[in-house]
XYZ file of C-alpha atoms in Angstrom:
328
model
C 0.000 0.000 0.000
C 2.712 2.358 0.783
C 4.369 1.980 -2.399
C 0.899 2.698 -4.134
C 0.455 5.975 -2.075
C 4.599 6.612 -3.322
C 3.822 6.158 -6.980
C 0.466 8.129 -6.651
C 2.304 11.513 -5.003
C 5.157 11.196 -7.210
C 2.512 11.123 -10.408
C 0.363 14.049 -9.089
C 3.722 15.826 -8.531
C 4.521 15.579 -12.434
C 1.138 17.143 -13.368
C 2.308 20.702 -13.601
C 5.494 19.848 -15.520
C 3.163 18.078 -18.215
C 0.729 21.417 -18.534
C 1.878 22.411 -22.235
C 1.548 18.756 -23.000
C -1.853 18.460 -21.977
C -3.170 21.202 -23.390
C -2.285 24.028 -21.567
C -2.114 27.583 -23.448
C 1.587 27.937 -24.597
C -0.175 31.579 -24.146
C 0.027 30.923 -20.750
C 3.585 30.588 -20.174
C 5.248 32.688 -21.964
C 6.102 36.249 -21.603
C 4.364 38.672 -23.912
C 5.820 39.504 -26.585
C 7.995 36.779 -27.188
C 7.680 36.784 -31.206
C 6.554 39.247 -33.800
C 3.347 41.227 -34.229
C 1.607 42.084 -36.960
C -0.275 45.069 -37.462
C -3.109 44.987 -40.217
C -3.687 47.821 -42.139
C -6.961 47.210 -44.666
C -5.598 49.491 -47.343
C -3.047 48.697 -50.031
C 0.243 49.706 -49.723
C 1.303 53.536 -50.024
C -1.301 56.771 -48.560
C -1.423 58.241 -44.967
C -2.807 55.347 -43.534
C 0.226 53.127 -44.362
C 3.017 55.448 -44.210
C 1.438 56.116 -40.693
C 1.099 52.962 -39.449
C 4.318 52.173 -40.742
C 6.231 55.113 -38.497
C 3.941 53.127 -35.535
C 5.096 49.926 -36.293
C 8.882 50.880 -36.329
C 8.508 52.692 -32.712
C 6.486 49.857 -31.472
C 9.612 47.759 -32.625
C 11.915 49.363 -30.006
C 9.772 49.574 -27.569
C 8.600 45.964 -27.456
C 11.615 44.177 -28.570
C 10.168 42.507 -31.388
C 9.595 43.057 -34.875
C 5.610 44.718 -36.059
C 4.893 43.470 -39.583
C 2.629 45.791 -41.281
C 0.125 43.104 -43.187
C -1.403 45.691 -46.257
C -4.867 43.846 -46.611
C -6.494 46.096 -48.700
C -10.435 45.428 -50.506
C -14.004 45.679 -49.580
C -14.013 48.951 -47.970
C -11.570 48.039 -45.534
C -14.056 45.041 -44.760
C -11.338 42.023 -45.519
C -8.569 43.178 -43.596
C -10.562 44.620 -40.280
C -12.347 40.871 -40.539
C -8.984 39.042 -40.638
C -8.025 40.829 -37.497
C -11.505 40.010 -35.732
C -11.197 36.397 -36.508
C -7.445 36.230 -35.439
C -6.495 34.442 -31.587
C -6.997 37.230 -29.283
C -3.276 36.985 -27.849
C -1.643 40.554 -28.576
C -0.027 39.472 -32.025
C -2.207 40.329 -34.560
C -3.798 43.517 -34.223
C -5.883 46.357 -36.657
C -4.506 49.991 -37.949
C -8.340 51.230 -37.297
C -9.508 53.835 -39.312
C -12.351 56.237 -39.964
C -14.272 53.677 -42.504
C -13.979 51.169 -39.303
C -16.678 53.568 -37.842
C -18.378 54.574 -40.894
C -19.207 51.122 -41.865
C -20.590 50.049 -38.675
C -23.775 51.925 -40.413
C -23.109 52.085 -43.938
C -22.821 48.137 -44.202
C -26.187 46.215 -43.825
C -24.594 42.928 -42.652
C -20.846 43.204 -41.696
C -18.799 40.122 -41.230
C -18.042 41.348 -37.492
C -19.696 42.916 -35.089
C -17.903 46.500 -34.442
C -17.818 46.411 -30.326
C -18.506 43.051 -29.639
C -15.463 41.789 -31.904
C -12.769 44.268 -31.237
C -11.411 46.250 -28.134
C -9.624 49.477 -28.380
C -5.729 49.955 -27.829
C -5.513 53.610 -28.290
C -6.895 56.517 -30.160
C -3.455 57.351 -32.149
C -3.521 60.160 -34.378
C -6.006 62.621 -36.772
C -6.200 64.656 -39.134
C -8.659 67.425 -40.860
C -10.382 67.551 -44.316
C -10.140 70.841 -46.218
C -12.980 72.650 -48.314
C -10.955 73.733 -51.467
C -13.116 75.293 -54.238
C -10.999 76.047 -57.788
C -8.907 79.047 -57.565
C -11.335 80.561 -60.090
C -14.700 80.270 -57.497
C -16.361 83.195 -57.148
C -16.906 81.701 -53.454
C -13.857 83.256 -51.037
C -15.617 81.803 -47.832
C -17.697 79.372 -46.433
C -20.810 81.976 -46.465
C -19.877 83.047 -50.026
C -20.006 79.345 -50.820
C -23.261 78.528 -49.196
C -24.893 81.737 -50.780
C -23.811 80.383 -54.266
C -25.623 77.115 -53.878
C -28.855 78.372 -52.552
C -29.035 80.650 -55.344
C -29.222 77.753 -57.716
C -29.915 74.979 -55.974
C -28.017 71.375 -57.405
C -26.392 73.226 -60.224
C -23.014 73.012 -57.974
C -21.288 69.917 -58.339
C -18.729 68.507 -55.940
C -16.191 65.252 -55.788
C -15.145 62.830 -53.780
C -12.545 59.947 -53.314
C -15.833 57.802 -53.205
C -19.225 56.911 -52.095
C -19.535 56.940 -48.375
C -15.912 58.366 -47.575
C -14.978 60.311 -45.126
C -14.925 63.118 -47.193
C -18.408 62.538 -49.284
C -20.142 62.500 -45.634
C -18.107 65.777 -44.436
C -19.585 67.117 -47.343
C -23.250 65.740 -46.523
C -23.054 66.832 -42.721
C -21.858 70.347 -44.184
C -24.951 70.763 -46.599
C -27.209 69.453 -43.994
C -25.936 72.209 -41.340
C -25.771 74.823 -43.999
C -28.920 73.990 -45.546
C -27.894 74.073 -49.356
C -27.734 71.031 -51.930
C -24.882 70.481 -53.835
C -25.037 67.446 -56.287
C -22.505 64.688 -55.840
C -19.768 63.268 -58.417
C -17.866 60.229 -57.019
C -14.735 59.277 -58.319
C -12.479 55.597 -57.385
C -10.054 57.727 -55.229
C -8.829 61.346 -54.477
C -6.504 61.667 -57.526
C -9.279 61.525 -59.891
C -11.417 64.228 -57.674
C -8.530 66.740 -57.700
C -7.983 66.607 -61.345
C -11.426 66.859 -62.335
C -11.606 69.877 -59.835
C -8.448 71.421 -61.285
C -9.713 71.459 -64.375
C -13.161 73.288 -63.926
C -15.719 69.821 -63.992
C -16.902 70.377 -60.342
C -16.860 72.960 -58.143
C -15.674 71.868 -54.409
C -14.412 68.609 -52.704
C -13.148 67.295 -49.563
C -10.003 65.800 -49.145
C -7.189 65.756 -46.112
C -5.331 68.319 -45.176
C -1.753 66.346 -46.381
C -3.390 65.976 -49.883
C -5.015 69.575 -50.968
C -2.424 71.888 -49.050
C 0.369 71.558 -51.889
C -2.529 72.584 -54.269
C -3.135 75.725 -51.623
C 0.300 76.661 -51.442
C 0.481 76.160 -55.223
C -2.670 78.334 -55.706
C -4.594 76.003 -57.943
C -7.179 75.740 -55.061
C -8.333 77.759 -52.516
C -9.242 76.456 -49.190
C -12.230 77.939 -47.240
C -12.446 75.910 -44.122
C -11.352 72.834 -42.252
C -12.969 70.310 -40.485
C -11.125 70.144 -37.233
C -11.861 71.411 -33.631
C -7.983 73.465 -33.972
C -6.600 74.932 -37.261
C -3.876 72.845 -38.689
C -0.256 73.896 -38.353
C 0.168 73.217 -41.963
C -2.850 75.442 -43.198
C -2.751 77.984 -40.276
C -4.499 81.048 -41.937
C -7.674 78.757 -43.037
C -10.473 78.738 -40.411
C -12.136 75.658 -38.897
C -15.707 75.193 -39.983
C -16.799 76.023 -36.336
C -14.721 79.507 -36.707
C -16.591 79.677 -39.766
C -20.154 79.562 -38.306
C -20.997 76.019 -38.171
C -21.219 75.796 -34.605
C -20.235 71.907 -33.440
C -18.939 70.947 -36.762
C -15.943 68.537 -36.682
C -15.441 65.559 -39.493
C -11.719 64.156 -39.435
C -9.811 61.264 -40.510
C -8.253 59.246 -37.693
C -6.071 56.192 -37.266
C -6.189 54.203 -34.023
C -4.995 50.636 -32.926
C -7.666 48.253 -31.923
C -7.032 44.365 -30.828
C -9.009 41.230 -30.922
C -11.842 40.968 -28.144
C -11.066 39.165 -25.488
C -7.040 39.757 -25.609
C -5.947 39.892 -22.254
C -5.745 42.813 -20.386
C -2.595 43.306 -19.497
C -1.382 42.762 -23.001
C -3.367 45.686 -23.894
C -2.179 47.833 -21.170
C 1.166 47.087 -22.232
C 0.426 47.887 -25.911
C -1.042 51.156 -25.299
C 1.947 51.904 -23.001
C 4.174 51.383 -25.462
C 2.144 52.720 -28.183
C 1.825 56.177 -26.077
C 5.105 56.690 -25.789
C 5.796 56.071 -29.699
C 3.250 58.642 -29.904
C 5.743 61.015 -27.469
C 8.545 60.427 -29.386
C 9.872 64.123 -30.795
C 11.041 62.244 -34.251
C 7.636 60.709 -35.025
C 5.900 63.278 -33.322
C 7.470 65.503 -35.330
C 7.608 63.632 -38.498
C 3.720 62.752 -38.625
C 3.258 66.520 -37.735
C 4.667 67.444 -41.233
C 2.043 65.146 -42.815
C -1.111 67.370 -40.951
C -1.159 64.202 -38.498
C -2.235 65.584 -35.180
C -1.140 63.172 -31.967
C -3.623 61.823 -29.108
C -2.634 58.744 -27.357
C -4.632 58.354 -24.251
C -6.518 55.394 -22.596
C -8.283 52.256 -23.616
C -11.238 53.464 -22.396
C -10.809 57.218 -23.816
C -10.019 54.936 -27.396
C -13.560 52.905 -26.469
C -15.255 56.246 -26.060
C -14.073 58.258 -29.468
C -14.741 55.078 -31.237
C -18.263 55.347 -30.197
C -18.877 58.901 -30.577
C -17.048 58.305 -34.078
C -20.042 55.951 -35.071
C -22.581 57.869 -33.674
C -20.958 61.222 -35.779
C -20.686 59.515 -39.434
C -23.426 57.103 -38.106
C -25.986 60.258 -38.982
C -24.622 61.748 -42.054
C -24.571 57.792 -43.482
C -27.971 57.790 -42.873
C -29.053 61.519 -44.046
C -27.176 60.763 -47.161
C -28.596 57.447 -47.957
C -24.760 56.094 -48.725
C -24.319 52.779 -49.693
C -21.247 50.676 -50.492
C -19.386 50.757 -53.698
């Protein structure tokens, strides 16, 4: 009996040794991170987005001690890459460059293949940027008011483009003619390139675009901007006034880029993410380096990312639905 009761303790003693064998998370036991990231960005290669994402990545590399692989999954509205994230093990390595569309299609998209707060949990609310109004340089329309007085004098004869059907800049433009109270017919094009040089040359009469994109044009005097869509003036268009400034009171419509993760990651993975991510964020060369593209720095919270994400859907939530936007 006694060497029955020996063989017994000495097996039960093993049973902790054996964990990984038996099943036990390899998650578990290791210290995170102990191999490389990757951070999805659902664009194709080249634009803000990427070359943003891309300065993040690097900084997160030092910071963490492992390499961040920015995965360009591009398609679908940004529906295939945000959807390859949500379905990915929630362990810290695979996480999503989030981006305005992420909260515009959580109303423009009947059925999306996840669910916007159920599937994901914010990191951090990274960085943003305003959209300019730019009219051609030969507009009779110097202002915003100038502007809005041409198009109620002949109501849908103005024409204006956009990057694309239920962008952020076609809904800037709808939550600007619903405040202002004017119509404005709308031209969508398959990107920004396309609106600019139809606007150059004389075929419409306004657009949105970022503030990175149209300033060149400003500077270059091929366009003239009458407002931006920020809360604060940009540094790189400093003379141009905010809508607000220009009497839309409570108008704000940027483009923002934020890292989200995989619901149910653990939560000191994401503390430790957004740590590191924040002070990226702090860092004077990529501070100052997304500063030159009109990027404007947050950082913050997970729960101040949780709570701009949901404002966010609420904001482009309405002018999806007051424009009747669907999908390309």
């Amino acid at each position: 009996m006694n060497e029955t009761r020996r063989r017994l303790t000495a097996a039960l003693a093993a049973v902790p040794a054996l964990g990984p064998a038996l099943g036990r998370p390899a998650a578990a036991q290791e210290a995170w991170p102990s191999r490389p990231l990757k951070l999805v960005v659902p664009f194709p290669p080249g634009g803000t987005a990427d070359a943003a994402a891309r300065a993040i990545a690097a900084g997160l590399r030092e910071r963490l001690g492992q390499p961040v692989v920015v995965d360009n999954r591009g398609g679908a509205g940004t529906l295939i890459g945000t959807d390859l994230v949500a379905k990915s093990a929630p362990d810290g390595y695979t996480l999503l460059w989030a981006t305005t569309p992420f909260a515009i299609n959580a109303t423009m998209v009947e059925k999306p293949p996840y669910d916007t707060f159920r599937d994901f949990v914010p990191v951090l609310r990274g960085l943003s940027s305003p959209l300019v109004l730019v009219v051609p340089a030969s507009s009779p329309a110097r202002s915003v008011a100038e502007f809005v007085a041409l198009a109620k004098r002949s109501p849908g004869r103005l024409v204006y483009g956009s990057s694309g059907n239920g962008g952020s800049p076609h809904l800037a433009m709808e939550m600007f003619k619903a405040q202002a109270g004017i119509f404005v017919s709308h031209l969508p094009y398959r990107g920004s390139g396309p609106a600019l040089a139809d606007l150059l040359g004389g075929q419409t009469d306004a657009m949105f675009d970022t503030v990175f994109l149209l300033t060149p044009q400003v500077q270059a005097g091929k366009v003239r901007a009458l407002a931006q869509t920020g809360a604060t003036r940009s540094p790189l268009l400093p003379d141009v006034p905010t809508m607000q400034e220009a009497g839309l009171a409570g108008y704000e419509a940027t483009s923002w880029f934020s890292i989200a993760a995989p619901a149910g990651t653990p939560p000191a993975v994401i503390a430790k993410l957004n740590a590191a991510a924040n002070e990226v964020l702090q860092s004077p060369p990529i501070r100052d380096g997304l500063a030159k593209q009109g990027l404007q720095v947050h950082g913050g919270t997970p729960e101040e990312a949780a709570r701009h994400l949901r404002s966010e859907v609420e904001r482009w939530g309405a002018a999806v639905k007051r424009s009747g936007a669907k999908p390309d």
